[in-house]
PDB file of C-alpha atoms in Angstrom:
ATOM      1  CA  MET W   1      -0.157   0.020  -0.007  1.00  0.00           C
ATOM      2  CA  GLU W   2       1.466   3.517  -0.557  1.00  0.00           C
ATOM      3  CA  ALA W   3       2.014   5.738   1.996  1.00  0.00           C
ATOM      4  CA  GLU W   4      -0.827   8.587   0.890  1.00  0.00           C
ATOM      5  CA  PRO W   5       0.478  11.747   2.629  1.00  0.00           C
ATOM      6  CA  THR W   6       3.946  11.086   0.829  1.00  0.00           C
ATOM      7  CA  THR W   7       2.594  10.196  -2.486  1.00  0.00           C
ATOM      8  CA  ASP W   8       0.310  12.989  -2.355  1.00  0.00           C
ATOM      9  CA  LEU W   9       2.967  15.390  -1.982  1.00  0.00           C
ATOM     10  CA  ILE W  10       4.633  13.578  -4.880  1.00  0.00           C
ATOM     11  CA  ARG W  11       1.799  14.612  -7.442  1.00  0.00           C
ATOM     12  CA  ALA W  12       1.657  17.958  -6.225  1.00  0.00           C
ATOM     13  CA  GLN W  13       5.832  18.223  -6.295  1.00  0.00           C
ATOM     14  CA  LEU W  14       5.635  16.718  -9.917  1.00  0.00           C
ATOM     15  CA  ARG W  15       2.891  19.311 -10.776  1.00  0.00           C
ATOM     16  CA  ARG W  16       4.400  22.364  -9.338  1.00  0.00           C
ATOM     17  CA  LEU W  17       7.553  21.401 -11.162  1.00  0.00           C
ATOM     18  CA  ARG W  18       5.942  20.838 -14.842  1.00  0.00           C
ATOM     19  CA  LEU W  19       3.645  24.078 -14.327  1.00  0.00           C
ATOM     20  CA  LYS W  20       7.266  25.709 -13.138  1.00  0.00           C
ATOM     21  CA  ALA W  21       8.864  24.754 -16.365  1.00  0.00           C
ATOM     22  CA  GLU W  22       5.636  26.226 -18.499  1.00  0.00           C
ATOM     23  CA  LEU W  23       5.042  22.658 -19.720  1.00  0.00           C
ATOM     24  CA  SER W  24       1.287  21.225 -20.789  1.00  0.00           C
ATOM     25  CA  GLN W  25       0.568  17.855 -19.588  1.00  0.00           C
ATOM     26  CA  GLU W  26       1.146  16.963 -23.711  1.00  0.00           C
ATOM     27  CA  GLU W  27       4.364  18.755 -23.418  1.00  0.00           C
ATOM     28  CA  PHE W  28       5.657  16.927 -21.017  1.00  0.00           C
ATOM     29  CA  GLY W  29       3.943  13.524 -21.765  1.00  0.00           C
ATOM     30  CA  LYS W  30       6.106  13.366 -25.252  1.00  0.00           C
ATOM     31  CA  LEU W  31       9.146  14.128 -23.390  1.00  0.00           C
ATOM     32  CA  VAL W  32       9.122  11.636 -20.593  1.00  0.00           C
ATOM     33  CA  HIS W  33       7.329   9.154 -23.234  1.00  0.00           C
ATOM     34  CA  PHE W  34       3.946   9.183 -21.958  1.00  0.00           C
ATOM     35  CA  SER W  35       0.622  10.643 -23.260  1.00  0.00           C
ATOM     36  CA  GLY W  36      -0.924  13.743 -21.934  1.00  0.00           C
ATOM     37  CA  SER W  37      -3.764  11.119 -20.184  1.00  0.00           C
ATOM     38  CA  GLN W  38      -1.227   9.284 -18.366  1.00  0.00           C
ATOM     39  CA  VAL W  39       0.786  12.026 -16.732  1.00  0.00           C
ATOM     40  CA  SER W  40      -2.888  13.638 -15.631  1.00  0.00           C
ATOM     41  CA  ALA W  41      -3.432  10.339 -14.438  1.00  0.00           C
ATOM     42  CA  VAL W  42      -0.262  10.494 -12.369  1.00  0.00           C
ATOM     43  CA  GLU W  43      -0.621  13.752 -10.921  1.00  0.00           C
ATOM     44  CA  LEU W  44      -4.434  13.251 -10.439  1.00  0.00           C
ATOM     45  CA  GLY W  45      -3.848   9.889  -8.287  1.00  0.00           C
ATOM     46  CA  GLN W  46      -5.820   7.240 -10.599  1.00  0.00           C
ATOM     47  CA  ARG W  47      -2.685   5.970 -11.617  1.00  0.00           C
ATOM     48  CA  PRO W  48       0.197   4.742  -9.792  1.00  0.00           C
ATOM     49  CA  LEU W  49       3.433   5.976  -9.682  1.00  0.00           C
ATOM     50  CA  ASP W  50       6.223   4.696 -11.573  1.00  0.00           C
ATOM     51  CA  ARG W  51       9.692   4.588 -10.601  1.00  0.00           C
ATOM     52  CA  PHE W  52      10.844   4.868 -14.711  1.00  0.00           C
ATOM     53  CA  PHE W  53       7.979   7.590 -15.019  1.00  0.00           C
ATOM     54  CA  LEU W  54       9.555   9.573 -12.096  1.00  0.00           C
ATOM     55  CA  LYS W  55      13.370   9.329 -13.047  1.00  0.00           C
ATOM     56  CA  ARG W  56      12.449  10.653 -16.762  1.00  0.00           C
ATOM     57  CA  ALA W  57      10.253  13.416 -14.736  1.00  0.00           C
ATOM     58  CA  ASP W  58      13.246  14.307 -12.651  1.00  0.00           C
ATOM     59  CA  GLU W  59      15.527  14.439 -15.554  1.00  0.00           C
ATOM     60  CA  VAL W  60      13.411  16.028 -18.004  1.00  0.00           C
ATOM     61  CA  LEU W  61      12.920  18.654 -14.919  1.00  0.00           C
ATOM     62  CA  ALA W  62      16.606  18.727 -13.824  1.00  0.00           C
ATOM     63  CA  THR W  63      15.494  17.667 -10.327  1.00  0.00           C
ATOM     64  CA  GLY W  64      18.623  16.465  -9.033  1.00  0.00           C
ATOM     65  CA  GLY W  65      16.445  13.225  -8.445  1.00  0.00           C
ATOM     66  CA  LEU W  66      13.868  14.725  -5.561  1.00  0.00           C
ATOM     67  CA  LEU W  67      10.629  12.570  -7.483  1.00  0.00           C
ATOM     68  CA  THR W  68      12.577   9.281  -7.715  1.00  0.00           C
ATOM     69  CA  SER W  69      14.099   9.795  -3.684  1.00  0.00           C
ATOM     70  CA  LEU W  70      10.220  11.253  -2.418  1.00  0.00           C
ATOM     71  CA  LEU W  71       9.096   7.649  -4.208  1.00  0.00           C
ATOM     72  CA  LYS W  72      11.906   5.746  -2.078  1.00  0.00           C
ATOM     73  CA  MET W  73      10.377   7.370   1.220  1.00  0.00           C
ATOM     74  CA  ALA W  74       6.854   6.219   0.515  1.00  0.00           C
ATOM     75  CA  GLU W  75       7.780   2.440  -0.208  1.00  0.00           C
ATOM     76  CA  ARG W  76       9.936   3.029   2.817  1.00  0.00           C
ATOM     77  CA  GLU W  77       6.857   4.485   5.196  1.00  0.00           C
ATOM     78  CA  GLY W  78       4.473   1.997   3.160  1.00  0.00           C
ATOM     79  CA  GLN W  79       6.426  -1.182   4.871  1.00  0.00           C
ATOM     80  CA  PRO W  80       4.487  -3.196   7.566  1.00  0.00           C
ATOM     81  CA  SER W  81       5.080  -1.722  11.321  1.00  0.00           C
ATOM     82  CA  TRP W  82       7.255  -4.417  11.952  1.00  0.00           C
ATOM     83  CA  LEU W  83      10.283  -4.112   9.553  1.00  0.00           C
ATOM     84  CA  ARG W  84      10.535  -0.472  10.206  1.00  0.00           C
ATOM     85  CA  PRO W  85      12.810  -0.283  13.079  1.00  0.00           C
ATOM     86  CA  TRP W  86      15.048  -3.236  11.666  1.00  0.00           C
ATOM     87  CA  LEU W  87      15.103  -0.837   8.168  1.00  0.00           C
ATOM     88  CA  ASP W  88      16.513   2.173  10.634  1.00  0.00           C
ATOM     89  CA  ALA W  89      18.547  -0.155  11.691  1.00  0.00           C
ATOM     90  CA  GLU W  90      20.165  -1.379   8.588  1.00  0.00           C
ATOM     91  CA  ARG W  91      20.471   1.827   7.421  1.00  0.00           C
ATOM     92  CA  ASP W  92      22.621   2.987   9.798  1.00  0.00           C
ATOM     93  CA  ALA W  93      25.043   0.049  10.749  1.00  0.00           C
ATOM     94  CA  GLN W  94      28.445   0.192  11.102  1.00  0.00           C
ATOM     95  CA  GLN W  95      28.324  -3.765  10.909  1.00  0.00           C
ATOM     96  CA  LEU W  96      25.634  -6.378   9.601  1.00  0.00           C
ATOM     97  CA  TRP W  97      26.025  -9.929   9.749  1.00  0.00           C
ATOM     98  CA  CYS W  98      23.838 -12.248   8.041  1.00  0.00           C
ATOM     99  CA  TYR W  99      22.493 -15.760   7.708  1.00  0.00           C
ATOM    100  CA  HIS W 100      20.138 -17.819   5.855  1.00  0.00           C
ATOM    101  CA  PRO W 101      19.799 -20.837   5.793  1.00  0.00           C
ATOM    102  CA  THR W 102      17.792 -21.601   2.505  1.00  0.00           C
ATOM    103  CA  LEU W 103      18.328 -18.622   0.305  1.00  0.00           C
ATOM    104  CA  VAL W 104      21.358 -15.522  -0.672  1.00  0.00           C
ATOM    105  CA  PRO W 105      20.858 -12.884   1.803  1.00  0.00           C
ATOM    106  CA  GLY W 106      18.662  -9.968   0.281  1.00  0.00           C
ATOM    107  CA  LEU W 107      21.450  -7.224   0.096  1.00  0.00           C
ATOM    108  CA  LEU W 108      23.680  -9.597  -2.009  1.00  0.00           C
ATOM    109  CA  GLN W 109      20.398 -10.669  -3.887  1.00  0.00           C
ATOM    110  CA  THR W 110      20.500  -9.697  -7.924  1.00  0.00           C
ATOM    111  CA  GLU W 111      17.624  -8.301  -9.095  1.00  0.00           C
ATOM    112  CA  HIS W 112      16.674 -11.534 -11.148  1.00  0.00           C
ATOM    113  CA  TYR W 113      16.827 -13.743  -8.189  1.00  0.00           C
ATOM    114  CA  ALA W 114      15.432 -11.053  -6.193  1.00  0.00           C
ATOM    115  CA  ARG W 115      12.139 -10.983  -8.347  1.00  0.00           C
ATOM    116  CA  THR W 116      11.800 -15.059  -8.183  1.00  0.00           C
ATOM    117  CA  VAL W 117      11.971 -15.292  -4.639  1.00  0.00           C
ATOM    118  CA  ILE W 118       9.372 -12.688  -4.351  1.00  0.00           C
ATOM    119  CA  ARG W 119       7.260 -14.012  -7.016  1.00  0.00           C
ATOM    120  CA  ALA W 120       6.924 -17.552  -5.281  1.00  0.00           C
ATOM    121  CA  ASP W 121       4.396 -15.979  -3.159  1.00  0.00           C
ATOM    122  CA  ASP W 122       1.098 -16.201  -5.469  1.00  0.00           C
ATOM    123  CA  MET W 123      -0.529 -14.451  -2.961  1.00  0.00           C
ATOM    124  CA  LEU W 124       1.086 -11.189  -4.296  1.00  0.00           C
ATOM    125  CA  SER W 125       0.340  -9.394  -7.762  1.00  0.00           C
ATOM    126  CA  ASP W 126       2.294  -8.058  -9.821  1.00  0.00           C
ATOM    127  CA  ASP W 127       2.594  -4.834  -8.523  1.00  0.00           C
ATOM    128  CA  GLU W 128       3.092  -5.859  -5.555  1.00  0.00           C
ATOM    129  CA  VAL W 129       6.084  -7.789  -6.438  1.00  0.00           C
ATOM    130  CA  ASP W 130       7.605  -4.506  -8.595  1.00  0.00           C
ATOM    131  CA  LYS W 131       7.432  -2.959  -4.993  1.00  0.00           C
ATOM    132  CA  ARG W 132       8.913  -5.202  -3.267  1.00  0.00           C
ATOM    133  CA  VAL W 133      11.703  -5.453  -5.396  1.00  0.00           C
ATOM    134  CA  ALA W 134      12.292  -2.159  -5.625  1.00  0.00           C
ATOM    135  CA  VAL W 135      12.686  -1.962  -1.521  1.00  0.00           C
ATOM    136  CA  ARG W 136      14.951  -5.312  -1.603  1.00  0.00           C
ATOM    137  CA  LEU W 137      17.099  -3.238  -3.923  1.00  0.00           C
ATOM    138  CA  ASP W 138      17.427   0.262  -2.332  1.00  0.00           C
ATOM    139  CA  ARG W 139      18.299  -1.391   0.392  1.00  0.00           C
ATOM    140  CA  GLN W 140      21.236  -2.230  -1.143  1.00  0.00           C
ATOM    141  CA  ALA W 141      22.306   0.860  -1.563  1.00  0.00           C
ATOM    142  CA  VAL W 142      23.635   0.712   2.433  1.00  0.00           C
ATOM    143  CA  LEU W 143      26.550  -1.080   0.657  1.00  0.00           C
ATOM    144  CA  GLY W 144      27.469   1.902  -1.300  1.00  0.00           C
ATOM    145  CA  ARG W 145      27.438   4.686   0.664  1.00  0.00           C
ATOM    146  CA  PRO W 146      30.633   6.372   1.071  1.00  0.00           C
ATOM    147  CA  GLN W 147      31.489   4.984   4.595  1.00  0.00           C
ATOM    148  CA  PRO W 148      29.462   1.617   4.267  1.00  0.00           C
ATOM    149  CA  PRO W 149      28.828  -1.088   6.673  1.00  0.00           C
ATOM    150  CA  LYS W 150      31.329  -4.663   7.288  1.00  0.00           C
ATOM    151  CA  LEU W 151      29.203  -6.846   5.847  1.00  0.00           C
ATOM    152  CA  VAL W 152      29.901 -10.502   6.906  1.00  0.00           C
ATOM    153  CA  ALA W 153      27.265 -13.107   5.238  1.00  0.00           C
ATOM    154  CA  VAL W 154      27.371 -16.934   5.509  1.00  0.00           C
ATOM    155  CA  ILE W 155      25.223 -18.487   2.630  1.00  0.00           C
ATOM    156  CA  GLU W 156      25.032 -22.336   3.126  1.00  0.00           C
ATOM    157  CA  GLU W 157      26.481 -24.073  -0.162  1.00  0.00           C
ATOM    158  CA  THR W 158      22.867 -25.907  -0.632  1.00  0.00           C
ATOM    159  CA  ALA W 159      20.935 -22.974  -0.811  1.00  0.00           C
ATOM    160  CA  LEU W 160      23.542 -21.920  -4.445  1.00  0.00           C
ATOM    161  CA  ARG W 161      23.013 -25.590  -5.578  1.00  0.00           C
ATOM    162  CA  ARG W 162      18.815 -25.598  -5.144  1.00  0.00           C
ATOM    163  CA  ALA W 163      17.675 -25.354  -8.232  1.00  0.00           C
ATOM    164  CA  ASP W 164      16.549 -26.717 -11.270  1.00  0.00           C
ATOM    165  CA  GLU W 165      17.815 -26.481 -15.328  1.00  0.00           C
ATOM    166  CA  SER W 166      15.681 -23.624 -15.416  1.00  0.00           C
ATOM    167  CA  PHE W 167      17.185 -21.313 -12.743  1.00  0.00           C
ATOM    168  CA  ARG W 168      20.404 -22.186 -14.806  1.00  0.00           C
ATOM    169  CA  GLY W 169      21.231 -18.697 -15.717  1.00  0.00           C
ATOM    170  CA  LEU W 170      19.739 -17.163 -13.073  1.00  0.00           C
ATOM    171  CA  MET W 171      21.823 -19.287 -10.757  1.00  0.00           C
ATOM    172  CA  ALA W 172      25.098 -18.496 -12.771  1.00  0.00           C
ATOM    173  CA  GLN W 173      24.176 -14.431 -12.833  1.00  0.00           C
ATOM    174  CA  GLN W 174      23.645 -14.851  -8.670  1.00  0.00           C
ATOM    175  CA  ILE W 175      27.215 -16.306  -7.736  1.00  0.00           C
ATOM    176  CA  SER W 176      28.797 -14.203 -10.197  1.00  0.00           C
ATOM    177  CA  HIS W 177      27.547 -11.270  -7.996  1.00  0.00           C
ATOM    178  CA  LEU W 178      28.678 -12.675  -5.081  1.00  0.00           C
ATOM    179  CA  LEU W 179      31.977 -13.117  -6.470  1.00  0.00           C
ATOM    180  CA  GLN W 180      32.386  -9.320  -7.387  1.00  0.00           C
ATOM    181  CA  CYS W 181      30.426  -8.362  -3.884  1.00  0.00           C
ATOM    182  CA  ALA W 182      33.204 -10.349  -1.986  1.00  0.00           C
ATOM    183  CA  GLU W 183      35.654  -8.517  -3.884  1.00  0.00           C
ATOM    184  CA  ARG W 184      34.973  -4.654  -1.868  1.00  0.00           C
ATOM    185  CA  PRO W 185      37.206  -4.805   1.337  1.00  0.00           C
ATOM    186  CA  GLN W 186      34.246  -3.979   3.133  1.00  0.00           C
ATOM    187  CA  VAL W 187      31.779  -7.627   2.499  1.00  0.00           C
ATOM    188  CA  SER W 188      32.903 -11.048   3.495  1.00  0.00           C
ATOM    189  CA  ILE W 189      31.206 -14.224   2.377  1.00  0.00           C
ATOM    190  CA  HIS W 190      31.644 -17.130   3.833  1.00  0.00           C
ATOM    191  CA  ILE W 191      30.244 -20.997   2.647  1.00  0.00           C
ATOM    192  CA  VAL W 192      28.856 -23.307   4.829  1.00  0.00           C
ATOM    193  CA  PRO W 193      29.821 -26.551   3.112  1.00  0.00           C
ATOM    194  CA  ALA W 194      27.117 -29.187   2.061  1.00  0.00           C
ATOM    195  CA  ASP W 195      29.012 -31.661   4.594  1.00  0.00           C
ATOM    196  CA  VAL W 196      27.933 -29.993   7.618  1.00  0.00           C
ATOM    197  CA  ALA W 197      24.965 -31.843   8.024  1.00  0.00           C
ATOM    198  CA  VAL W 198      23.637 -29.953  11.093  1.00  0.00           C
ATOM    199  CA  HIS W 199      24.333 -27.160  12.864  1.00  0.00           C
ATOM    200  CA  VAL W 200      22.355 -24.435  14.673  1.00  0.00           C
ATOM    201  CA  GLY W 201      21.617 -21.858  12.241  1.00  0.00           C
ATOM    202  CA  LEU W 202      19.324 -24.467  10.033  1.00  0.00           C
ATOM    203  CA  ALA W 203      17.022 -23.289  12.804  1.00  0.00           C
ATOM    204  CA  GLY W 204      16.188 -20.050  11.038  1.00  0.00           C
ATOM    205  CA  PRO W 205      17.381 -16.869   9.158  1.00  0.00           C
ATOM    206  CA  PHE W 206      18.292 -13.901  11.337  1.00  0.00           C
ATOM    207  CA  THR W 207      20.687 -11.047  11.087  1.00  0.00           C
ATOM    208  CA  LEU W 208      22.541  -8.577  13.611  1.00  0.00           C
ATOM    209  CA  ALA W 209      23.312  -4.970  13.060  1.00  0.00           C
ATOM    210  CA  ARG W 210      25.459  -2.377  15.253  1.00  0.00           C
ATOM    211  CA  GLY W 211      24.573   0.590  14.989  1.00  0.00           C
ATOM    212  CA  GLY W 212      27.065   4.146  15.371  1.00  0.00           C
ATOM    213  CA  ASP W 213      26.684   3.745  19.154  1.00  0.00           C
ATOM    214  CA  GLY W 214      28.476   0.365  19.582  1.00  0.00           C
ATOM    215  CA  GLY W 215      24.971  -1.613  20.355  1.00  0.00           C
ATOM    216  CA  TRP W 216      23.743  -4.556  18.520  1.00  0.00           C
ATOM    217  CA  VAL W 217      19.969  -5.806  17.560  1.00  0.00           C
ATOM    218  CA  GLY W 218      18.953  -8.737  15.365  1.00  0.00           C
ATOM    219  CA  HIS W 219      16.330  -9.291  13.130  1.00  0.00           C
ATOM    220  CA  LEU W 220      14.428 -12.835  12.897  1.00  0.00           C
ATOM    221  CA  GLU W 221      12.488 -13.576   9.596  1.00  0.00           C
ATOM    222  CA  ASP W 222       9.627 -15.962   9.732  1.00  0.00           C
ATOM    223  CA  GLN W 223       7.097 -17.158   6.989  1.00  0.00           C
ATOM    224  CA  LEU W 224       4.465 -14.081   8.500  1.00  0.00           C
ATOM    225  CA  GLY W 225       6.763 -11.176   8.141  1.00  0.00           C
ATOM    226  CA  GLY W 226       9.761 -10.703  10.842  1.00  0.00           C
ATOM    227  CA  THR W 227      10.861  -9.774  14.804  1.00  0.00           C
ATOM    228  CA  SER W 228      13.284  -6.725  15.431  1.00  0.00           C
ATOM    229  CA  ILE W 229      14.998  -7.629  18.625  1.00  0.00           C
ATOM    230  CA  ASP W 230      16.741  -5.817  21.176  1.00  0.00           C
ATOM    231  CA  GLN W 231      16.914  -7.001  24.180  1.00  0.00           C
ATOM    232  CA  ASP W 232      20.391  -7.614  25.627  1.00  0.00           C
ATOM    233  CA  ASN W 233      19.649 -11.286  26.410  1.00  0.00           C
ATOM    234  CA  ASP W 234      18.247 -11.864  23.463  1.00  0.00           C
ATOM    235  CA  VAL W 235      20.905 -10.206  20.960  1.00  0.00           C
ATOM    236  CA  ALA W 236      23.096 -12.303  23.353  1.00  0.00           C
ATOM    237  CA  ILE W 237      21.710 -15.430  22.026  1.00  0.00           C
ATOM    238  CA  LEU W 238      22.266 -14.781  18.634  1.00  0.00           C
ATOM    239  CA  MET W 239      25.233 -13.286  18.888  1.00  0.00           C
ATOM    240  CA  ALA W 240      26.327 -16.900  20.751  1.00  0.00           C
ATOM    241  CA  ARG W 241      24.479 -18.184  17.300  1.00  0.00           C
ATOM    242  CA  TRP W 242      26.287 -16.493  14.788  1.00  0.00           C
ATOM    243  CA  GLU W 243      29.332 -17.441  16.081  1.00  0.00           C
ATOM    244  CA  SER W 244      28.461 -21.108  15.876  1.00  0.00           C
ATOM    245  CA  VAL W 245      27.054 -20.436  12.528  1.00  0.00           C
ATOM    246  CA  ARG W 246      30.245 -18.472  11.311  1.00  0.00           C
ATOM    247  CA  SER W 247      32.316 -21.633  12.837  1.00  0.00           C
ATOM    248  CA  GLU W 248      30.946 -23.752  10.287  1.00  0.00           C
ATOM    249  CA  ALA W 249      31.864 -21.796   7.534  1.00  0.00           C
ATOM    250  CA  LEU W 250      35.045 -22.118   5.268  1.00  0.00           C
ATOM    251  CA  PRO W 251      37.077 -18.920   5.347  1.00  0.00           C
ATOM    252  CA  GLN W 252      37.136 -16.285   2.206  1.00  0.00           C
ATOM    253  CA  ARG W 253      39.426 -17.685   0.244  1.00  0.00           C
ATOM    254  CA  GLN W 254      38.440 -21.413  -0.331  1.00  0.00           C
ATOM    255  CA  SER W 255      34.444 -20.000  -0.209  1.00  0.00           C
ATOM    256  CA  ALA W 256      35.322 -18.175  -3.131  1.00  0.00           C
ATOM    257  CA  GLU W 257      36.757 -21.218  -5.076  1.00  0.00           C
ATOM    258  CA  LEU W 258      33.649 -23.222  -3.670  1.00  0.00           C
ATOM    259  CA  MET W 259      31.415 -20.821  -5.059  1.00  0.00           C
ATOM    260  CA  LYS W 260      33.665 -20.389  -8.636  1.00  0.00           C
ATOM    261  CA  ASP W 261      32.830 -24.511  -8.878  1.00  0.00           C
ATOM    262  CA  VAL W 262      29.148 -24.141  -8.090  1.00  0.00           C
ATOM    263  CA  MET W 263      28.996 -21.465 -10.485  1.00  0.00           C
ATOM    264  CA  ALA W 264      30.910 -23.867 -13.200  1.00  0.00           C
ATOM    265  CA  GLN W 265      27.860 -26.270 -12.906  1.00  0.00           C
ATOM    266  CA  TRP W 266      24.863 -23.741 -13.432  1.00  0.00           C
ATOM    267  CA  THR W 267      27.338 -22.419 -16.897  1.00  0.00           C
TER     268      THR W 267
END
């Protein structure tokens, strides 16, 4: 669901900037590759806000990215209440430790992989899938900021091999992306080899974030959403489990070699 106060602001700003540029809806539509009636529908709230449209509008109106930035804000506001505290912690983190037993962690997913994973929920409309993919990719921007957090990710080898022939190209692209990410000085990726049959992490995915004040918070995911963890005792348990999971994983160099071997299988 759109965050109405912010999306109303976007529509108002779009109209104000268009009029300031002395462009009719028809004239503006030609510049952004939309019809005049489509521009009118966007401004009146009769058509959902579209990232491509707003990106073109920012370029044509020379806004410095104002409209797309406001859309990202609206999408953040539109997230469920249980997720917002974690988004704040993730955005401000200086360190991030993440583990997932069955998937590549969201901060390291390609768009194609993220879309495939999200679309697996057949209760979601195409529009909702697009919004969730966009939010997931926006969250990855934390890794590209001037002083990015130190990210340590632990991934199961079985998660990299868990696909059939129809996903051959998707998995090759995803593992290639992981290898590229692992070359960044602030990113460490460690693989738990498939011959480690049982360990405590298999109980479920979790992430830990350390903020600027040195405090840690955690995040647990489940079928209905997720929970932010900030009680000291609970955080201590997650940190102990992280150390246990991390100890089962291979060092960085060996992890990279294993990823290359798996990628060769998919290519």
